[in-house]
């Protein structure tokens, strides 16, 4: 007799609205704050008469706000009305961001950056994880992947739009901040106010994919609880602290995040080429294209996530080689092509952004995969959280560090430094995988072939 198919909760307008809300939040708030930051570094530094590094320092404060605000925002989200907390968090991003066009001193940018970070950690992580996990019983991973892909889309869209608002003389920076601030407000506040509910039950529906029958639902939830109760194989968190390849992982992860923050200076680099150029030969064709290189880099990291994810499931080392080679080739193309060929090298330079995106993609597509594969699922959440703390901490330094490098050592130093950091980073990650794979095979890990052989032996034993 065929097993009766269980009726499950399908998609409703409310489910779709929740996904759209999260997607627009990442497209606007995260896409603008991080991927389009570099567009205004140069004109703002000229306006206040300060170095570019003092302007980019506000992004460091955004990272610090996220680090400090993660735990408090999670507690507020759990304790109070989710919609209210998320709307307030969105306002904490929108209002300080709009203020960029009127602040009287550069230190105001730093204070604003910290406040933005406090709000952004809620709408980027707390809200997205806290809401989607409750609204989607099945396909949660797929929906989360779609939502977070919007940050890459935002990098393309907002840099292309921003370069035209900014103008060839870069005098439109105040207007650009206001346009971006309004975009963040439209993409977050009304949708959060309409669609955000902590649970679908508050709207009279169930999580997507949940059985509609009460008995079937309870049985399925009980089965999932039993699976969670079974300890997954892997290293205990307290033991990994004694392993050298754990420390090479966290250091490599942090350095990899500094590679991603390099892209925030790409617009400033293109503005340098358009106004001064190598050897005083300004590439005037770039005056209206200051955001295009970062847009190409965002597109490259979006496609790179898919490619790296596909390859690493077959060979982590090959994926690392591709990420490293892509990063080096991309940086060399950005560095040398406009230097050697002038205006003829502009569009090939932009294509260098696509290659660079392969290294950028490793920060999100590869790191969680390595953590789970090397250390197992036993204490994955705790080990991954430790890595993320270092990842964000070192990344916060990189946001200002690269501006300091370009100021003190020029753009040659910027690209040489990038290639050097890439080499160290992937050397550390390569060692992590080789040493970690060796250690796990001696302890908890069993290959598919070994598991199949054990299952076959168990079957033979049962038959006997």
Coordinates of C-alpha atoms in Angstrom, one line a residue:
X1 CA 0.0 0.0 0.0
X2 CA 1.5 3.4 -1.0
X3 CA 2.3 5.8 1.7
X4 CA -0.1 8.6 1.9
X5 CA 1.4 12.0 1.0
X6 CA 1.5 14.4 3.9
X7 CA -0.3 17.8 3.2
X8 CA 2.1 20.6 3.9
X9 CA 1.9 24.4 4.3
X10 CA 2.4 26.1 0.9
X11 CA 3.7 29.6 0.1
X12 CA 1.3 32.4 1.0
X13 CA 1.5 36.2 0.4
X14 CA 2.9 36.5 3.9
X15 CA 5.7 34.0 3.3
X16 CA 6.7 35.8 0.0
X17 CA 6.4 39.2 1.7
X18 CA 8.8 38.0 4.4
X19 CA 11.4 36.9 1.8
X20 CA 11.0 40.1 -0.2
X21 CA 11.5 42.2 3.0
X22 CA 14.7 40.4 3.9
X23 CA 16.0 40.6 0.3
X24 CA 15.3 44.3 0.0
X25 CA 16.9 45.0 3.4
X26 CA 20.2 43.3 2.3
X27 CA 19.9 44.9 -1.2
X28 CA 19.6 48.4 0.2
X29 CA 21.0 48.7 3.7
X30 CA 23.9 46.2 3.5
X31 CA 24.5 46.7 -0.2
X32 CA 24.8 50.5 0.2
X33 CA 26.6 50.7 3.5
X34 CA 29.4 48.3 2.6
X35 CA 29.7 47.9 -1.1
X36 CA 29.2 51.5 -2.2
X37 CA 31.1 53.1 0.7
X38 CA 34.2 54.0 -1.4
X39 CA 32.4 56.3 -3.9
X40 CA 32.5 59.3 -1.5
X41 CA 35.8 58.7 0.3
X42 CA 37.7 61.1 -2.0
X43 CA 35.3 64.0 -2.2
X44 CA 34.6 63.9 1.5
X45 CA 38.3 63.9 2.4
X46 CA 38.8 66.9 0.1
X47 CA 35.8 68.7 1.7
X48 CA 37.1 68.3 5.2
X49 CA 40.8 68.6 4.3
X50 CA 41.7 65.2 5.8
X51 CA 43.3 62.0 4.5
X52 CA 41.1 59.3 2.9
X53 CA 41.8 57.0 5.8
X54 CA 40.1 59.3 8.2
X55 CA 36.9 59.1 6.1
X56 CA 37.1 55.3 5.7
X57 CA 37.5 55.0 9.4
X58 CA 33.7 55.2 9.8
X59 CA 33.4 51.8 8.2
X60 CA 35.7 50.5 10.9
X61 CA 33.3 51.9 13.4
X62 CA 30.4 50.2 11.6
X63 CA 32.2 46.8 12.1
X64 CA 32.8 47.7 15.7
X65 CA 29.1 48.6 16.2
X66 CA 28.2 45.2 14.7
X67 CA 30.6 43.3 17.0
X68 CA 29.4 45.1 20.2
X69 CA 25.7 45.2 19.2
X70 CA 25.2 41.6 18.2
X71 CA 24.4 40.2 21.6
X72 CA 22.3 43.2 22.9
X73 CA 20.3 43.3 19.7
X74 CA 19.6 39.6 19.9
X75 CA 18.3 40.0 23.4
X76 CA 16.1 43.0 22.5
X77 CA 14.7 41.0 19.5
X78 CA 13.8 38.1 21.7
X79 CA 12.3 40.1 24.5
X80 CA 10.3 42.8 22.7
X81 CA 8.0 43.0 19.7
X82 CA 10.1 41.9 16.7
X83 CA 8.5 44.5 14.3
X84 CA 9.2 47.4 16.7
X85 CA 12.8 46.4 17.3
X86 CA 13.5 45.9 13.6
X87 CA 11.9 49.3 12.6
X88 CA 14.0 51.1 15.3
X89 CA 17.1 49.2 14.0
X90 CA 16.4 50.3 10.5
X91 CA 16.0 53.9 11.6
X92 CA 19.4 53.6 13.4
X93 CA 20.8 52.9 9.9
X94 CA 18.8 55.4 7.9
X95 CA 19.0 58.6 10.0
X96 CA 22.8 58.6 10.7
X97 CA 23.4 57.7 7.0
X98 CA 21.4 60.6 5.8
X99 CA 23.4 62.8 8.1
X100 CA 26.5 62.2 6.1
X101 CA 25.5 65.0 3.8
X102 CA 25.3 67.6 6.6
X103 CA 27.8 66.6 9.3
X104 CA 30.1 69.5 10.2
X105 CA 33.2 67.5 11.2
X106 CA 34.8 64.2 10.3
X107 CA 34.4 62.8 13.8
X108 CA 30.6 62.9 13.3
X109 CA 31.1 60.2 10.6
X110 CA 32.8 57.9 13.1
X111 CA 30.0 58.3 15.6
X112 CA 27.4 57.8 12.9
X113 CA 29.2 54.7 11.7
X114 CA 29.1 53.1 15.2
X115 CA 25.3 53.8 15.4
X116 CA 24.8 52.4 11.9
X117 CA 26.7 49.2 12.9
X118 CA 24.4 48.7 16.0
X119 CA 21.3 48.9 13.8
X120 CA 22.8 47.0 10.8
X121 CA 23.7 43.9 12.9
X122 CA 20.0 43.6 13.8
X123 CA 18.5 44.0 10.3
X124 CA 21.3 42.0 8.5
X125 CA 21.7 39.1 10.9
X126 CA 19.3 39.0 13.8
X127 CA 16.2 39.8 11.8
X128 CA 17.1 37.6 8.8
X129 CA 18.0 34.5 10.8
X130 CA 15.4 35.0 13.5
X131 CA 12.5 35.5 11.1
X132 CA 13.4 33.2 8.2
X133 CA 14.2 30.2 10.5
X134 CA 10.7 30.5 12.0
X135 CA 8.9 31.0 8.7
X136 CA 10.5 28.2 6.7
X137 CA 10.3 24.6 8.0
X138 CA 11.8 23.4 4.7
X139 CA 14.0 25.1 2.0
X140 CA 15.4 27.4 4.7
X141 CA 18.9 27.2 3.3
X142 CA 17.7 28.0 -0.2
X143 CA 15.7 31.0 0.9
X144 CA 18.6 32.3 3.0
X145 CA 21.0 31.9 0.1
X146 CA 18.7 33.9 -2.2
X147 CA 18.3 36.7 0.4
X148 CA 22.1 37.0 1.1
X149 CA 22.8 37.0 -2.7
X150 CA 21.2 40.5 -2.7
X151 CA 24.3 42.0 -1.1
X152 CA 26.2 41.2 -4.3
X153 CA 23.4 42.5 -6.5
X154 CA 23.4 45.7 -4.4
X155 CA 27.1 46.1 -5.1
X156 CA 26.4 46.1 -8.8
X157 CA 23.3 48.3 -8.7
X158 CA 24.3 51.0 -6.3
X159 CA 27.8 51.6 -7.6
X160 CA 26.4 52.0 -11.2
X161 CA 23.7 54.4 -10.0
X162 CA 26.0 56.2 -7.6
X163 CA 28.7 57.1 -10.1
X164 CA 26.2 59.1 -12.2
X165 CA 24.8 60.9 -9.2
X166 CA 28.3 61.7 -8.0
X167 CA 29.2 63.2 -11.3
X168 CA 32.6 63.6 -13.1
X169 CA 33.7 66.4 -10.7
X170 CA 32.6 64.4 -7.6
X171 CA 30.5 67.3 -6.4
X172 CA 27.3 65.3 -6.0
X173 CA 28.4 63.5 -2.9
X174 CA 25.9 65.2 -0.6
X175 CA 23.1 64.3 -3.0
X176 CA 24.4 60.8 -3.3
X177 CA 24.3 60.3 0.5
X178 CA 20.7 61.6 0.5
X179 CA 19.6 59.4 -2.4
X180 CA 21.2 56.3 -0.8
X181 CA 19.6 57.2 2.6
X182 CA 16.2 57.4 1.0
X183 CA 16.8 54.1 -0.8
X184 CA 17.6 52.4 2.5
X185 CA 14.5 53.9 4.1
X186 CA 12.2 52.8 1.3
X187 CA 13.8 49.3 1.1
X188 CA 13.5 48.6 4.8
X189 CA 11.0 50.5 7.0
X190 CA 7.7 50.1 5.1
X191 CA 8.3 46.4 4.3
X192 CA 9.4 45.6 7.9
X193 CA 6.3 47.5 9.2
X194 CA 4.0 45.5 6.9
X195 CA 5.4 42.0 6.8
X196 CA 7.6 41.3 9.8
X197 CA 6.1 39.0 12.4
X198 CA 8.1 36.8 14.7
X199 CA 6.2 33.6 13.7
X200 CA 3.7 32.7 10.9
X201 CA 1.3 31.6 13.6
X202 CA 0.7 35.2 14.4
X203 CA -0.7 35.7 10.9
X204 CA -2.8 32.5 11.1
X205 CA -0.5 30.3 9.0
X206 CA 2.3 27.8 9.5
X207 CA 6.0 27.7 8.5
X208 CA 6.4 26.8 4.8
X209 CA 6.7 23.0 4.4
X210 CA 5.2 22.2 7.9
X211 CA 2.6 19.4 7.9
X212 CA -0.9 20.7 8.2
X213 CA -2.1 17.7 10.2
X214 CA -1.4 18.3 13.9
X215 CA -0.4 14.7 14.6
X216 CA 1.9 14.6 11.6
X217 CA 3.4 17.9 12.7
X218 CA 4.1 16.7 16.2
X219 CA 5.7 13.5 14.9
X220 CA 7.9 15.4 12.5
X221 CA 9.0 17.9 15.1
X222 CA 9.7 15.0 17.6
X223 CA 11.8 13.3 15.0
X224 CA 13.9 16.4 14.4
X225 CA 14.4 16.9 18.1
X226 CA 15.6 13.3 18.4
X227 CA 18.1 13.9 15.5
X228 CA 19.4 17.1 17.3
X229 CA 19.8 15.2 20.5
X230 CA 22.2 12.7 18.8
X231 CA 25.7 14.2 19.1
X232 CA 27.2 14.8 15.7
X233 CA 30.7 13.6 15.0
X234 CA 33.5 16.1 15.3
X235 CA 36.0 17.8 17.6
X236 CA 34.9 19.3 20.9
X237 CA 35.3 23.1 21.0
X238 CA 37.7 23.0 24.0
X239 CA 40.0 20.6 22.1
X240 CA 40.3 22.7 18.9
X241 CA 42.1 25.5 20.9
X242 CA 45.1 23.2 21.2
X243 CA 45.2 22.5 17.4
X244 CA 47.6 24.7 15.3
X245 CA 45.3 24.5 12.3
X246 CA 42.5 26.1 14.2
X247 CA 44.6 29.2 14.7
X248 CA 45.8 29.3 11.1
X249 CA 42.1 29.1 10.2
X250 CA 41.0 32.1 12.3
X251 CA 44.0 34.2 11.2
X252 CA 43.5 33.2 7.6
X253 CA 39.8 34.0 7.9
X254 CA 40.6 37.5 9.3
X255 CA 43.1 38.2 6.6
X256 CA 40.6 37.0 4.0
X257 CA 38.1 39.6 5.3
X258 CA 40.7 42.3 4.7
X259 CA 40.9 41.2 1.1
X260 CA 37.2 41.8 0.8
X261 CA 37.5 45.3 2.3
X262 CA 40.1 46.2 -0.4
X263 CA 37.1 46.6 -2.8
X264 CA 35.9 49.7 -0.8
X265 CA 38.9 51.6 -2.1
X266 CA 38.3 50.6 -5.8
X267 CA 36.1 53.6 -6.4
X268 CA 38.8 55.9 -4.9
X269 CA 41.4 54.2 -7.1
X270 CA 39.3 54.8 -10.2
X271 CA 38.8 58.4 -9.2
X272 CA 42.6 58.7 -8.9
X273 CA 43.0 57.3 -12.4
X274 CA 40.4 59.7 -13.8
X275 CA 41.8 62.9 -12.1
X276 CA 45.5 62.3 -11.8
X277 CA 46.4 58.9 -13.4
X278 CA 49.7 57.1 -13.6
X279 CA 52.5 59.5 -14.4
X280 CA 50.1 62.4 -14.5
X281 CA 48.2 60.9 -17.5
X282 CA 44.6 61.2 -16.3
X283 CA 42.1 58.8 -17.9
X284 CA 39.3 61.2 -18.4
X285 CA 37.0 58.5 -19.7
X286 CA 36.8 57.2 -16.1
X287 CA 35.4 60.4 -14.7
X288 CA 31.8 59.1 -14.9
X289 CA 32.7 55.4 -14.2
X290 CA 34.1 55.6 -10.6
X291 CA 31.8 52.9 -9.4
X292 CA 32.1 50.4 -12.3
X293 CA 35.1 48.5 -11.0
X294 CA 33.4 47.8 -7.7
X295 CA 30.3 46.8 -9.6
X296 CA 32.3 44.3 -11.6
X297 CA 33.9 43.0 -8.3
X298 CA 30.5 42.5 -6.8
X299 CA 29.3 40.6 -9.8
X300 CA 32.4 38.5 -9.7
X301 CA 31.9 37.6 -6.1
X302 CA 28.2 36.8 -6.7
X303 CA 29.1 34.3 -9.5
X304 CA 32.2 33.2 -7.6
X305 CA 30.1 32.0 -4.7
X306 CA 28.4 29.5 -7.0
X307 CA 31.6 28.4 -8.6
X308 CA 33.6 28.1 -5.4
X309 CA 30.7 26.2 -3.7
X310 CA 30.5 23.8 -6.6
X311 CA 34.2 23.1 -6.7
X312 CA 34.9 22.9 -2.9
X313 CA 32.4 20.0 -2.5
X314 CA 34.7 18.0 -4.8
X315 CA 38.2 19.5 -3.8
X316 CA 38.8 22.2 -1.3
X317 CA 42.4 22.6 -2.4
X318 CA 41.4 23.2 -6.0
X319 CA 38.8 25.8 -4.9
X320 CA 41.5 27.5 -2.8
X321 CA 43.8 27.6 -5.8
X322 CA 41.1 29.1 -8.0
X323 CA 40.3 31.7 -5.3
X324 CA 43.9 32.7 -4.9
X325 CA 44.7 32.7 -8.6
X326 CA 41.6 34.8 -9.3
X327 CA 42.5 37.3 -6.7
X328 CA 46.1 37.7 -7.9
X329 CA 45.1 37.9 -11.6
X330 CA 42.3 40.4 -10.8
X331 CA 44.6 42.7 -8.7
X332 CA 47.3 42.6 -11.4
X333 CA 44.8 43.5 -14.1
X334 CA 43.5 46.5 -12.1
X335 CA 47.0 47.6 -11.4
X336 CA 48.9 47.1 -14.6
X337 CA 46.4 47.4 -17.5
X338 CA 45.6 51.1 -17.1
X339 CA 49.2 51.8 -16.3
X340 CA 50.5 50.1 -19.5
X341 CA 47.7 50.8 -22.0
X342 CA 46.0 53.9 -20.7
X343 CA 42.4 54.3 -21.8
X344 CA 42.7 51.1 -23.8
X345 CA 43.1 49.2 -20.5
X346 CA 39.9 50.6 -18.9
X347 CA 37.5 47.8 -19.7
X348 CA 40.0 45.0 -19.3
X349 CA 40.7 46.5 -15.9
X350 CA 37.0 46.3 -15.0
X351 CA 37.1 42.6 -16.0
X352 CA 39.9 42.2 -13.4
X353 CA 37.2 42.9 -10.9
X354 CA 35.5 39.7 -12.0
X355 CA 38.6 37.7 -11.3
X356 CA 39.1 39.4 -7.9
X357 CA 35.6 38.4 -7.0
X358 CA 36.7 34.8 -6.9
X359 CA 38.9 35.5 -3.9
X360 CA 36.2 37.7 -2.4
X361 CA 33.6 34.9 -2.7
X362 CA 35.8 32.5 -0.6
X363 CA 35.0 34.6 2.5
X364 CA 31.4 33.4 2.5
X365 CA 31.4 30.4 0.3
X366 CA 34.4 28.6 1.7
X367 CA 35.0 29.5 5.4
X368 CA 31.9 27.8 6.9
X369 CA 32.5 24.8 4.6
X370 CA 36.0 24.4 5.9
X371 CA 34.9 24.7 9.6
X372 CA 32.3 22.0 9.2
X373 CA 34.5 19.7 7.2
X374 CA 37.6 20.0 9.4
X375 CA 36.0 20.2 12.9
X376 CA 32.7 18.4 12.3
X377 CA 29.2 19.3 13.5
X378 CA 29.6 18.5 17.2
X379 CA 30.4 22.1 18.3
X380 CA 30.2 23.7 14.9
X381 CA 28.2 26.8 16.1
X382 CA 30.6 27.6 18.8
X383 CA 33.8 27.1 16.7
X384 CA 32.3 29.1 13.8
X385 CA 31.3 31.9 16.1
X386 CA 34.9 32.2 17.3
X387 CA 36.1 32.3 13.8
X388 CA 33.6 35.0 12.9
X389 CA 34.7 37.2 15.8
X390 CA 38.3 37.2 14.5
X391 CA 37.0 37.5 10.9
X392 CA 35.1 40.7 11.8
X393 CA 37.8 42.1 14.1
X394 CA 40.6 41.9 11.6
X395 CA 38.2 43.0 8.8
X396 CA 37.4 46.2 10.8
X397 CA 41.1 47.0 10.8
X398 CA 41.3 46.4 7.0
X399 CA 38.6 48.9 6.2
X400 CA 41.0 51.7 7.3
X401 CA 44.3 49.9 6.9
X402 CA 44.1 49.8 3.1
X403 CA 43.4 53.5 2.9
X404 CA 46.5 54.1 5.1
X405 CA 48.6 51.8 2.8
X406 CA 47.5 53.8 -0.4
X407 CA 48.3 57.1 1.3
X408 CA 51.7 56.1 2.6
X409 CA 52.9 53.8 -0.1
X410 CA 50.8 54.8 -3.1
X411 CA 48.6 52.6 -5.3
X412 CA 51.6 50.5 -6.2
X413 CA 51.9 49.7 -2.5
X414 CA 48.2 49.0 -2.3
X415 CA 48.3 46.3 -4.9
X416 CA 51.6 44.8 -3.8
X417 CA 50.2 44.6 -0.3
X418 CA 47.0 43.0 -1.6
X419 CA 48.9 40.3 -3.4
X420 CA 51.1 39.7 -0.4
X421 CA 48.1 39.3 1.9
X422 CA 46.4 37.0 -0.6
X423 CA 49.5 34.8 -0.6
X424 CA 49.7 34.6 3.2
X425 CA 45.9 34.1 3.5
X426 CA 45.6 31.2 1.2
X427 CA 48.8 29.7 2.5
X428 CA 47.3 29.6 5.9
X429 CA 44.0 28.2 4.6
X430 CA 45.8 25.6 2.6
X431 CA 47.7 24.4 5.6
X432 CA 44.4 24.4 7.6
X433 CA 42.8 22.1 5.2
X434 CA 45.8 19.7 4.7
X435 CA 46.6 19.4 8.5
X436 CA 42.9 19.4 9.5
X437 CA 42.0 16.7 7.0
X438 CA 44.8 14.6 8.3
X439 CA 43.7 15.0 11.9
X440 CA 40.0 14.4 11.3
X441 CA 40.7 11.1 9.4
X442 CA 42.6 9.9 12.4
X443 CA 39.8 10.7 14.8
X444 CA 36.1 11.2 13.9
X445 CA 35.8 11.4 10.1
X446 CA 34.7 8.5 7.9
X447 CA 34.5 8.7 4.2
X448 CA 31.4 7.7 2.2
X449 CA 33.2 4.5 1.1
X450 CA 33.9 3.6 4.8
X451 CA 30.4 4.4 5.8
X452 CA 29.0 2.2 3.0
X453 CA 31.3 -0.6 3.9
X454 CA 30.2 -0.5 7.5
X455 CA 26.6 -0.5 6.5
X456 CA 27.2 -3.5 4.3
X457 CA 28.9 -5.4 7.1
X458 CA 25.9 -4.5 9.4
X459 CA 23.5 -5.9 6.8
X460 CA 25.5 -9.1 6.5
X461 CA 25.6 -9.5 10.3
X462 CA 21.9 -8.9 10.6
X463 CA 21.1 -11.5 7.9
X464 CA 23.3 -14.1 9.7

